[in-house]
XYZ file of C-alpha atoms in Angstrom:
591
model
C 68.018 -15.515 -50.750
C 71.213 -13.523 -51.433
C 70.157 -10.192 -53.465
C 72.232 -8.932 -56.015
C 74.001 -5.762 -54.792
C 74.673 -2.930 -56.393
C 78.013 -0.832 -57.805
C 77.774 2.900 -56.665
C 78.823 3.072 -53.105
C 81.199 5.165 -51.527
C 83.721 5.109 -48.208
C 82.313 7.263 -45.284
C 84.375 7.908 -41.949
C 84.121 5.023 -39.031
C 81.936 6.808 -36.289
C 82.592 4.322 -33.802
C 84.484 1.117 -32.357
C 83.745 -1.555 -30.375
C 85.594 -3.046 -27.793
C 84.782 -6.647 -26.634
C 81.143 -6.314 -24.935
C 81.811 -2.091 -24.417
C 80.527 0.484 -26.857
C 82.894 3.271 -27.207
C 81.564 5.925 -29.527
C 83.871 8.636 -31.667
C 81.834 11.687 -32.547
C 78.969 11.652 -35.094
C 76.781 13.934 -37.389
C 74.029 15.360 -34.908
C 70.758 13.801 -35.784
C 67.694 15.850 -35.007
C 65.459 12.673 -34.133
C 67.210 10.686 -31.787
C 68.261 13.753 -30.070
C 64.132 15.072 -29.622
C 63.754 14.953 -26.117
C 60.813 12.469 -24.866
C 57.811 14.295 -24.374
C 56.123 15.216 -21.090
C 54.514 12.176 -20.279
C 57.702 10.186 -20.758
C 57.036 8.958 -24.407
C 56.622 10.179 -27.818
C 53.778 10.685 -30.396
C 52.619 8.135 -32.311
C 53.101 7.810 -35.724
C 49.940 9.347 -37.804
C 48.752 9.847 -41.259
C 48.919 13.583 -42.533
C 49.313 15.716 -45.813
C 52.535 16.424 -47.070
C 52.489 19.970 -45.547
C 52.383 18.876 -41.779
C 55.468 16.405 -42.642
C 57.044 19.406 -43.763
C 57.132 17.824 -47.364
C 56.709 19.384 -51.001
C 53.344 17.685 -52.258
C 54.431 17.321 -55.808
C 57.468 15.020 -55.876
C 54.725 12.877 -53.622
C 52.338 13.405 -56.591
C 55.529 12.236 -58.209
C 56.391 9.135 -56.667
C 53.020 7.362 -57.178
C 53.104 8.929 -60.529
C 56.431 6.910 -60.977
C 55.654 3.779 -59.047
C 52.824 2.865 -61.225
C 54.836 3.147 -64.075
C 56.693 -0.221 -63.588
C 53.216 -1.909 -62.974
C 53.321 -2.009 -66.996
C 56.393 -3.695 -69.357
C 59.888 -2.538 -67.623
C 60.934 -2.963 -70.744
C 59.651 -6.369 -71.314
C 57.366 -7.204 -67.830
C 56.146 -5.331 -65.180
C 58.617 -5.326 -62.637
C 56.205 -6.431 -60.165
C 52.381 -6.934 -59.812
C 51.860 -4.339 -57.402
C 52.652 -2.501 -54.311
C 52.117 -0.421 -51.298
C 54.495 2.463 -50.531
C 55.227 4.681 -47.161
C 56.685 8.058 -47.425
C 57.076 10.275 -43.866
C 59.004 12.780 -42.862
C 58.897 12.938 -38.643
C 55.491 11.450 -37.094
C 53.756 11.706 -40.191
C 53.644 9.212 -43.075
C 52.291 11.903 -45.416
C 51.838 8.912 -48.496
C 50.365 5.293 -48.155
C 49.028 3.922 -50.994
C 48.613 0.633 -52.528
C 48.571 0.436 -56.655
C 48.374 -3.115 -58.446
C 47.743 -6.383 -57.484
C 48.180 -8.448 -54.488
C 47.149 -11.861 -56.328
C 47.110 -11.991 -59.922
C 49.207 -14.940 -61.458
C 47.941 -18.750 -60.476
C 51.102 -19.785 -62.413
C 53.841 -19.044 -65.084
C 54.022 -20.676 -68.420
C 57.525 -21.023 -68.921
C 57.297 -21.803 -73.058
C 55.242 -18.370 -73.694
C 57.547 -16.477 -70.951
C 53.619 -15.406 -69.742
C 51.739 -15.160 -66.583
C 48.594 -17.264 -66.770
C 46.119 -14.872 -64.407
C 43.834 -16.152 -62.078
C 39.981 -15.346 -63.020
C 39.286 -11.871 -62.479
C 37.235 -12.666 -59.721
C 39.829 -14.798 -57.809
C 42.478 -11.778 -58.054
C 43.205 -9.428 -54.942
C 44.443 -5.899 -55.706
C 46.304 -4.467 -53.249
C 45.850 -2.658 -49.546
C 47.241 -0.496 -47.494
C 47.356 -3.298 -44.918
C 48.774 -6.120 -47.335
C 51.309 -8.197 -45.700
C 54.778 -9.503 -47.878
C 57.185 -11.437 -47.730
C 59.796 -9.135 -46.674
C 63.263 -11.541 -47.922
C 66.398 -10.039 -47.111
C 64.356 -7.338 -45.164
C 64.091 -10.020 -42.402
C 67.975 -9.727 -41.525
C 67.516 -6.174 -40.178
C 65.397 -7.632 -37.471
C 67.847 -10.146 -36.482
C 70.636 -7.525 -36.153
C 68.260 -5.741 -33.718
C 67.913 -8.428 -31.625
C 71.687 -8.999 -31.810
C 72.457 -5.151 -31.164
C 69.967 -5.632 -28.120
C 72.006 -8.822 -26.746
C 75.095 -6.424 -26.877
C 73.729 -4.188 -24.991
C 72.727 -6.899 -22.143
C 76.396 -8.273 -22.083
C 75.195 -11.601 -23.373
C 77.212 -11.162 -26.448
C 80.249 -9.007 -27.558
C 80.700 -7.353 -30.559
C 84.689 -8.536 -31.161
C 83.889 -12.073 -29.723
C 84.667 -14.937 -31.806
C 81.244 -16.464 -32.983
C 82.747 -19.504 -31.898
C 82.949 -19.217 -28.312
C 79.374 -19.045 -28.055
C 78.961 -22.332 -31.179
C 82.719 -23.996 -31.026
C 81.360 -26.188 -33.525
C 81.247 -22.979 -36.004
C 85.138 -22.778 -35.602
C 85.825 -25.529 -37.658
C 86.973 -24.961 -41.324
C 89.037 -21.777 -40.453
C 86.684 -20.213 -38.938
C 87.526 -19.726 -35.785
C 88.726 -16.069 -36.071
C 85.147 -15.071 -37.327
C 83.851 -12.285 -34.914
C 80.280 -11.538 -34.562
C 80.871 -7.750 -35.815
C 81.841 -9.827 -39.083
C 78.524 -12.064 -39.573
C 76.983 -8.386 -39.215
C 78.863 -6.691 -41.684
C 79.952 -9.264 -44.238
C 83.218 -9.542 -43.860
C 83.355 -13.079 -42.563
C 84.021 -14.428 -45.544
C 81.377 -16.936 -46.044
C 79.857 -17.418 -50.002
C 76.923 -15.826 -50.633
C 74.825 -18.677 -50.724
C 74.519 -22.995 -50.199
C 71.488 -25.032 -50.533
C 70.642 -26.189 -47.111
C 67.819 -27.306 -48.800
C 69.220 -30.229 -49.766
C 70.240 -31.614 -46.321
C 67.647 -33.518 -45.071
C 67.516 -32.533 -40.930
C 67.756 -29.203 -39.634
C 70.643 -30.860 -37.418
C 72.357 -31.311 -40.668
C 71.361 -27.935 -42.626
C 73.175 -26.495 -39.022
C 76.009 -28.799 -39.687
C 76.810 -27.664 -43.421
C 76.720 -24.453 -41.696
C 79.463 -25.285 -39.194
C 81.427 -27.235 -42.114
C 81.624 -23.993 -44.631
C 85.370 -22.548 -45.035
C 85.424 -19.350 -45.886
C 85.759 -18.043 -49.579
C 88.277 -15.462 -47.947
C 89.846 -14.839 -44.961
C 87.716 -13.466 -42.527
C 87.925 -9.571 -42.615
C 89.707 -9.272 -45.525
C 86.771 -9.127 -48.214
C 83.083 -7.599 -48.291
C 80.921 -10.334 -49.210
C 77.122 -10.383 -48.765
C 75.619 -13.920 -47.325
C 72.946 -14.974 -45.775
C 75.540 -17.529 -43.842
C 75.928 -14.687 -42.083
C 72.354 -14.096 -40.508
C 71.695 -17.725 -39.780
C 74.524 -17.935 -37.934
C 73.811 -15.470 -35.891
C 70.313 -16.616 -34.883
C 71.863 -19.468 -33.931
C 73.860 -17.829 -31.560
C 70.502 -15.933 -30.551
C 68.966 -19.045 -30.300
C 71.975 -20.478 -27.903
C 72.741 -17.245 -25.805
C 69.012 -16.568 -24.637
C 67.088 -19.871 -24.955
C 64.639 -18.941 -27.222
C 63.565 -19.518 -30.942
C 64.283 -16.610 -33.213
C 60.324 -15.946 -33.771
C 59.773 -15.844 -30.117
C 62.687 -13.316 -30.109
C 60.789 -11.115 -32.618
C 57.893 -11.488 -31.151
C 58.660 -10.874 -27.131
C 61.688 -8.122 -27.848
C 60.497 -6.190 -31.258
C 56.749 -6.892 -32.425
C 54.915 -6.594 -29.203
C 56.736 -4.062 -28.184
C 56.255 -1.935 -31.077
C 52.767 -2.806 -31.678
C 53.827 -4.389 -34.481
C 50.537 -6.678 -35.244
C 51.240 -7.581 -38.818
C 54.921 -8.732 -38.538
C 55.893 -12.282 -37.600
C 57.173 -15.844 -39.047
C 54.994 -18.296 -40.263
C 51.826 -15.958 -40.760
C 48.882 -18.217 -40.241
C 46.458 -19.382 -42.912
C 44.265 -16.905 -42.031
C 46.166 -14.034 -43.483
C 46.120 -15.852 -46.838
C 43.651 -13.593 -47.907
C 45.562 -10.289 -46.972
C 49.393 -11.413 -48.274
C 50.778 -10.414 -51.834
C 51.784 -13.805 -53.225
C 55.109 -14.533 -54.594
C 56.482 -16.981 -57.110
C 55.466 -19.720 -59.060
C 58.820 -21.774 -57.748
C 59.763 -24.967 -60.042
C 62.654 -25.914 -61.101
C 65.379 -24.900 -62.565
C 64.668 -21.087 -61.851
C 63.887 -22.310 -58.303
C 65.960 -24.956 -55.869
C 62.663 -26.420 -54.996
C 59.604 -26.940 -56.982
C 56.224 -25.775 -54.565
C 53.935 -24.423 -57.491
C 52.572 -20.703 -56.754
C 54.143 -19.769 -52.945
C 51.264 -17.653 -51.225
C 51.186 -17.427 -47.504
C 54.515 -19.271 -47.215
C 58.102 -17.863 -47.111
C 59.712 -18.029 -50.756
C 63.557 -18.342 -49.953
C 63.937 -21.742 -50.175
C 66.414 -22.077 -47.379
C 64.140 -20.811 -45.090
C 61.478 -22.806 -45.898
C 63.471 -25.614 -45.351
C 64.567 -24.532 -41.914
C 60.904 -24.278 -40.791
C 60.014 -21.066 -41.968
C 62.343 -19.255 -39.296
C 65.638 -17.645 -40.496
C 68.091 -15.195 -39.689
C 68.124 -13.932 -43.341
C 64.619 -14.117 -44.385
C 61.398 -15.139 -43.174
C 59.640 -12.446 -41.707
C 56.406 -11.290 -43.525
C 55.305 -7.718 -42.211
C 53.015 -5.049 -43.835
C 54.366 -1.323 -44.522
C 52.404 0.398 -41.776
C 54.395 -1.922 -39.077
C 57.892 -1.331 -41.134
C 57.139 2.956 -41.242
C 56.732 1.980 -37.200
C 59.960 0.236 -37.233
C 61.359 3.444 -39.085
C 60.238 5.839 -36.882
C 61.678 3.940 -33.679
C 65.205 3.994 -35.362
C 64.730 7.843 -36.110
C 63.640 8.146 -32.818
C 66.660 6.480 -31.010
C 64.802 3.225 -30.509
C 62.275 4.253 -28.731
C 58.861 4.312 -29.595
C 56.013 5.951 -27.407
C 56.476 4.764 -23.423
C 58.593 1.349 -25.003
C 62.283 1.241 -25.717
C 63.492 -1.705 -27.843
C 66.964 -0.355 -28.081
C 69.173 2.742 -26.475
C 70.381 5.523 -28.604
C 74.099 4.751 -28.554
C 73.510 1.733 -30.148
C 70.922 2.681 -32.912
C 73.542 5.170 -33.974
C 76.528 1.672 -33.791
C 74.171 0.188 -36.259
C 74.392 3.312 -38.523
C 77.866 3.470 -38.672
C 80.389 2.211 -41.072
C 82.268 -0.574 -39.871
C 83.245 -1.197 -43.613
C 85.770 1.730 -44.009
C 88.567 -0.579 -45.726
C 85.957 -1.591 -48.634
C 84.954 1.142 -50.341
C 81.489 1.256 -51.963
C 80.078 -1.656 -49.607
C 79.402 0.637 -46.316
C 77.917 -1.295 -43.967
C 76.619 -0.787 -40.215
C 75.343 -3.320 -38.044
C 72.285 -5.224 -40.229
C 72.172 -1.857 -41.911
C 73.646 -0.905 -45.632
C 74.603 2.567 -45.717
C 74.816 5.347 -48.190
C 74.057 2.581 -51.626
C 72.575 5.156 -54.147
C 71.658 1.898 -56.144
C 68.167 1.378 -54.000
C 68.791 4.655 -51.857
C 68.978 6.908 -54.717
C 69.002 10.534 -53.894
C 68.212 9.766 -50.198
C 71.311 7.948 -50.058
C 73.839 9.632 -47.209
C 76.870 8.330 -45.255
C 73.696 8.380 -42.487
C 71.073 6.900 -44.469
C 70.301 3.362 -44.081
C 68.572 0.481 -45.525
C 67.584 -2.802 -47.237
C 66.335 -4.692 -49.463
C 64.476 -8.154 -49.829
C 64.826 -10.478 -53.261
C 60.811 -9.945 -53.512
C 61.210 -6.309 -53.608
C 61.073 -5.072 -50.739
C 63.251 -2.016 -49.763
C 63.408 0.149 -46.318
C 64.845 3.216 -46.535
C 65.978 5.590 -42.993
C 67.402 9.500 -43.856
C 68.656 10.368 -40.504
C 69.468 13.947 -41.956
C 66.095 14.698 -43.262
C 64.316 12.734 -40.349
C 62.270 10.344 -43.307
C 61.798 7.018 -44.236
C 60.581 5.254 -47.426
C 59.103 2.009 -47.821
C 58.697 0.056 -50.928
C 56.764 -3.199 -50.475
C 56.365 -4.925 -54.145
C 56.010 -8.576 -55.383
C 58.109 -8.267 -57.814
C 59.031 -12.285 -58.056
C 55.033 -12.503 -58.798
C 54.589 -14.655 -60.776
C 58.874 -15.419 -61.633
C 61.545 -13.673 -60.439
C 63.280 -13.282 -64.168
C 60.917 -10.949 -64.999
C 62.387 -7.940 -62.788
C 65.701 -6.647 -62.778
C 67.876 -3.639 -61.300
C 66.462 -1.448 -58.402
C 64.276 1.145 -61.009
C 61.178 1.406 -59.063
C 63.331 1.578 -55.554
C 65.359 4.282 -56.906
C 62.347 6.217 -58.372
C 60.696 6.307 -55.180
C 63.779 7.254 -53.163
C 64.621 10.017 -55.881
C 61.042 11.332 -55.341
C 61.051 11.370 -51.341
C 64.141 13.349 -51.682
C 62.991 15.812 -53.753
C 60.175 15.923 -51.741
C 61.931 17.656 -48.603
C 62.644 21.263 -49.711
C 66.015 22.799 -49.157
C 65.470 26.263 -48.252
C 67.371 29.091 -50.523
C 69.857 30.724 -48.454
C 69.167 34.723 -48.654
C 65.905 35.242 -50.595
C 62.804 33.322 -51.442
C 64.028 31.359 -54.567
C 67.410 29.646 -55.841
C 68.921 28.281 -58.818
C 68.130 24.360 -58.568
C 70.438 21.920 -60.821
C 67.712 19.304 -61.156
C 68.142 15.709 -60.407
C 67.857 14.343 -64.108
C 70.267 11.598 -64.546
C 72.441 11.567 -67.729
C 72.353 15.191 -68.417
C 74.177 18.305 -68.493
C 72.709 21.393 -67.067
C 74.514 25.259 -67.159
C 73.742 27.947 -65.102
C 76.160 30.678 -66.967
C 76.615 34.822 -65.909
C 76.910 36.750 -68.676
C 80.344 37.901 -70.422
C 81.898 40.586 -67.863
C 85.116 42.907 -67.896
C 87.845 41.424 -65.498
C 90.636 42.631 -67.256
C 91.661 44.314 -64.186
C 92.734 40.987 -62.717
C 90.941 41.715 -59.062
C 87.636 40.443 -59.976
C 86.251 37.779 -57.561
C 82.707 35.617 -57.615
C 80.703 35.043 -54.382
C 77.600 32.949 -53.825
C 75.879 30.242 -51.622
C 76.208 26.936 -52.960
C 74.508 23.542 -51.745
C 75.715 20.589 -53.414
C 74.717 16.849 -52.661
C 75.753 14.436 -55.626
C 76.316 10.998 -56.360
C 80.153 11.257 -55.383
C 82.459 11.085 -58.112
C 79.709 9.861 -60.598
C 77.924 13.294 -60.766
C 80.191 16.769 -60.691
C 79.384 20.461 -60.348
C 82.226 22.439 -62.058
C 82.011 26.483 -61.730
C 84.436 26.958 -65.235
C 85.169 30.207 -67.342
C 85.626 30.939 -70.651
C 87.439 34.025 -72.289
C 86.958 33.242 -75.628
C 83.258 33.170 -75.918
C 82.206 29.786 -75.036
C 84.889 27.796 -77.548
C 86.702 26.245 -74.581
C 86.442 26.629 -70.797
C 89.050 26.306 -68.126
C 87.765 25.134 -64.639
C 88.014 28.084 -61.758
C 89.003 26.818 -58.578
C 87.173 28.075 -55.624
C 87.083 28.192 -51.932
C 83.615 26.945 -49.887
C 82.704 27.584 -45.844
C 79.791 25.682 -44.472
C 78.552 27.999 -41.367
C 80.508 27.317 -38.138
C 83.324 25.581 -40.020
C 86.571 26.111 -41.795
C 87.404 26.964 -45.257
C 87.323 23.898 -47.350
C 89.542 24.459 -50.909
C 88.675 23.054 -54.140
C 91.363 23.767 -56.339
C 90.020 21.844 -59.380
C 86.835 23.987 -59.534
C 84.576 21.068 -59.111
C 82.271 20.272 -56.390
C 81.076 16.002 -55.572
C 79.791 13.835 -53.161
C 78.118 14.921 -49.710
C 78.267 18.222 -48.354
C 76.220 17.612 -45.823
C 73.129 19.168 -47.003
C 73.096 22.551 -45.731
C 74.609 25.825 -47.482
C 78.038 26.716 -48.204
C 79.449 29.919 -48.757
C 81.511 29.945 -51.887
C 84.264 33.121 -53.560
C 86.534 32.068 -56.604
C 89.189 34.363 -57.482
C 88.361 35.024 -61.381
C 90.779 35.286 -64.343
C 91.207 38.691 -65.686
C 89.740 38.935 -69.225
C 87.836 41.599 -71.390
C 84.879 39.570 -71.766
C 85.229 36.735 -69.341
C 81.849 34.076 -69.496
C 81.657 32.117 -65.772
C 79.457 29.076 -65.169
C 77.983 26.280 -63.453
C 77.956 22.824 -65.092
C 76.012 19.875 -62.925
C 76.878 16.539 -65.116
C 75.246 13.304 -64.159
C 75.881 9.851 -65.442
C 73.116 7.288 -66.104
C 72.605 5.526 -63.476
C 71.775 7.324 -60.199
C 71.723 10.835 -59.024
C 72.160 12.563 -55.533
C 69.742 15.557 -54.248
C 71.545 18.131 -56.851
C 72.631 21.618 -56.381
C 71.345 24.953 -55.773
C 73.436 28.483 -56.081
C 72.166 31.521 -54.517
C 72.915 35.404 -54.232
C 75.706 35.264 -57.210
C 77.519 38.347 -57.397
C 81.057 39.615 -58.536
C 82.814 42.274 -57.410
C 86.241 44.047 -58.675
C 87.608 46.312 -55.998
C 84.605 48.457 -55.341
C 82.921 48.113 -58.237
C 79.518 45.405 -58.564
C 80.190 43.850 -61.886
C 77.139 41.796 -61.732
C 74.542 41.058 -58.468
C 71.873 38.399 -58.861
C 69.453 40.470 -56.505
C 69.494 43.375 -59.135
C 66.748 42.745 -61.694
C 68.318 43.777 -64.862
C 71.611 41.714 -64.080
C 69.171 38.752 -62.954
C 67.722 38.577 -66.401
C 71.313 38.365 -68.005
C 71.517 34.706 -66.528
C 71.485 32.106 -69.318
C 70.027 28.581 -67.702
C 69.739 25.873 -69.410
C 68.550 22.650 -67.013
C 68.275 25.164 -64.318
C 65.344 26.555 -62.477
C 63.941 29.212 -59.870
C 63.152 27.307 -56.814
C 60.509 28.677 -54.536
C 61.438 27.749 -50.640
């Protein structure tokens, strides 16, 4: 089923082309994981539980997240927003948080007149494991792009190849321009959604297929379908021979190690999945009573349980595994599902000319709506309509996974992406950012909605050659959420932005002449100097404003100081002047 996508999203650079069936790659952000080198015996570690210390995390946004998570188990305003779940957190080889809260199995059914849940017996309802498996929805279509990336990289299909010269029936209705970068990135132009359902043969689901015309011309428009995804298993299915679940199974799942991800899970994992809806009509295309064991999008169940864009039921130790072999550069221990080059084509954007919908091949990129403060033009993701969410950082070298059945026991009891956000939010605060000079800096916080001032106190500059100097990290939601270093000569009344100069180590002197400071930065520190106005009693400060919705990793300012000439007007490191700070939504942050 189609999800619902979000608004914040923002344009990143294109990091690399493709050429027919060759990969030719433009210069990326170095990432620390899938540049490791294999260790001695050819292979790497295996993933392993640990505390939040070896994953080189803080313990207490961890703390945090759970904290946070069970939160939504109660009325979100009205309902829970799902029944339960099981979350992953891990930074490197370590998942340093796995824990289930809530219910696996709790509604038999939904009474539609109260707008109620009517429970099983307690004795019939299964809370939650670490090892539940879910129905992963939308989740599923990550696994089909890997298989597609990994088809690419055996010449059997090309990236900029019409998707009709491997199905020529798919070129009818204009589309026979449709390239298979385009079912990968939603730009084809297909409509989010028919009901295949309704055809009666899977020979004439395929056919409706074949018979859609685009909504737009293709690459014109971002427009998330699942069109997309089954038409590209079925030119999977045609290129290699093979069902899509034998795919996942021979070239990802075995491979891996993966023992709790396939299709179809038989009926004796009843027992171990988190249920899902009680599907009737109209709120559902299909009326099945309570769907447990079974695969809820209804277009997939129609098509035998085996779909491009949904399907696959998996648990969240096998998805952290998953994680880790993307950080790794698609390789995981002795096996190799995919080569470097082409984990980092999947985390590019291919979606430059639509701003806000970044895309990569499978992979959404840098959506603080689910990402939240992880969110980075690097970090990738996605999310299933039974909320689900998986959640890559390249830059931090963690992954998040949020496995809840939040359709359990209707899907209009949920809405928005709270809980996904939360737990993203948490993860990031979670890896510490190191102050730049000493053992504690100014932190912004990442409260949403807020205003928070970091101000010097009132100093002479009346001699007009007074100039500021600190470090300054900065990772925001971009535009959304601004820092702004502003003065005021008149005591506080009103304040007049100072514009100011940053240098990230190694790099060139990047100008910000309206005195404000959004977006990415690229998470490491920044040295900053601001020519000052000259006043008798000049007041300079930091203002970090967020909106309501989401927020990015914050800011943090280190080592302030301003000098005139010769003469130290005020220096952070000094005691006395370190007291004369006035914060208000700042705090000392311990590295």
């Amino acid at each position: 089923m189609a999800d619902a996508r979000g608004m914040s999203r923002r344009q990143v650079g294109l990091g690399a082309l493709a050429l027919g069936g060759g990969l030719a790659f433009a210069s990326l952000p170095a990432d620390p994981a899938a540049a490791a080198a294999p260790s001695r015996g050819g292979g790497r570690p295996a993933l392993r539980h640990g505390s939040a210390r070896e994953a080189g995390l803080l313990p207490g946004p961890l703390r945090q997240l759970v904290t946070d998570a069970e939160a939504f188990l109660q009325p979100s305003p009205e309902h829970p927003w799902y029944a339960g779940a099981v979350l992953i957190a891990g930074r490197g080889r370590t998942v340093a948080l796995h824990r289930p809260i809530g219910m696996a199995v709790r509604y038999q059914a939904y009474d539609e007149e109260t707008d109620t849940g009517v429970e099983f017996p307690p004795d019939q309802q299964i809370p939650m494991a670490e090892d539940t498996v879910f129905d992963l929805a939308s989740v599923s279509k990550l696994f089909t792009s890997i298989l597609a990336v990994q088809q690419i990289e055996r010449g059997r299909i090309e990236l900029e190849a019409p998707v009709a010269s491997y199905l020529p029936d798919f070129g009818r209705a204009g589309k026979q321009d449709v390239t298979i970068r385009q079912l990968l990135t939603h730009t084809s132009g297909f409509r989010a959604w028919i009901p295949l359902y309704e055809a009666p043969t899977y020979e004439e689901k395929v056919q409706r297929v074949y018979d859609e015309e685009p909504a737009s011309p293709p690459g014109t428009a971002y427009l998330y379908s699942d069109l997309n995804l089954i038409s590209l298993q079925l030119v999977l299915e045609h290129v290699t021979g093979r069902r899509l679940d034998v795919l996942l199974r021979e070239e990802i799942t075995e491979p891996l190690g993966m023992r709790r991800t396939r299709y179809n899970p038989p009926a004796s994992w009843k027992p171990k999945i988190a249920a899902t809806e009680d599907a009737r009509k109209p709120w559902s295309g299909l009326d099945r009573g309570l769907v447990w064991g079974e695969v809820h999008d209804e277009n997939a169940y129609s098509l035998g349980g085996v779909a491009g864009h949904a399907g696959v039921f998996s648990d969240a130790w096998d998805l952290a595994v998953l994680a880790r072999t993307l950080l790794d550069g698609g390789v995981c221990g002795r096996r190799r599902i995919l080569r470097p080059e082409s984990v980092e084509l999947m985390f590019t954007d291919f979606n430059t000319a639509f701003p806000g919908d970044e895309h990569g091949l499978g992979f959404e990129l840098y959506q603080h709506w689910y990402m939240g403060a992880m969110a980075t033009p690097r970090t990738a993701g996605h999310t299933g309509f039974t909320g689900t969410a998986l959640v890559l950082d390249p830059t931090t070298d963690s992954f998040l996974v949020v496995l809840g059945n939040s359709v359990h026991p209707v899907r209009g009891w949920r809405s928005g992406s709270a809980p996904r956000v939360a737990a993203a939010n948490q993860l990031a605060r979670a890896v510490p950012v190191r102050p730049a000079r000493g053992r504690t800096a100014w932190f912004s916080g990442m409260a949403s909605a807020a205003t928070a001032t970091l101000a010097l106190p009132a100093l002479d500059t009346s001699s007009g050659a007074a100039r500021l100097s600190c470090a300054l990290w900065w990772d925001t939601e971009p535009k959304a959420d601004v820092l702004v270093l502003e003065s005021s000569a008149d005591g506080g009344t009103t304040w007049e932005p100072v514009p100011f100069t940053t240098r990230r180590r190694g790099g060139s002197a990047e100008p910000h002449p309206t005195g404000t400071a959004t977006g990415w930065s690229g998470r490491v520190w920044h040295d900053l100097t601001a020519d000052l106005p000259a006043a008798p009693g000049l007041v300079v400060r930091w203002r970090y404003t967020t909106d309501r919705l989401y927020v990015g990793r914050g800011a943090y300012v280190d080592g302030l100081r301003v000098e005139s000439g010769h003469r130290r007007l005020f220096d952070e490191s000094r005691p006395a002047d370190a007291t004369r700070l006035r914060a208000e939504g700042w705090s000392r942050e311990e590295d």
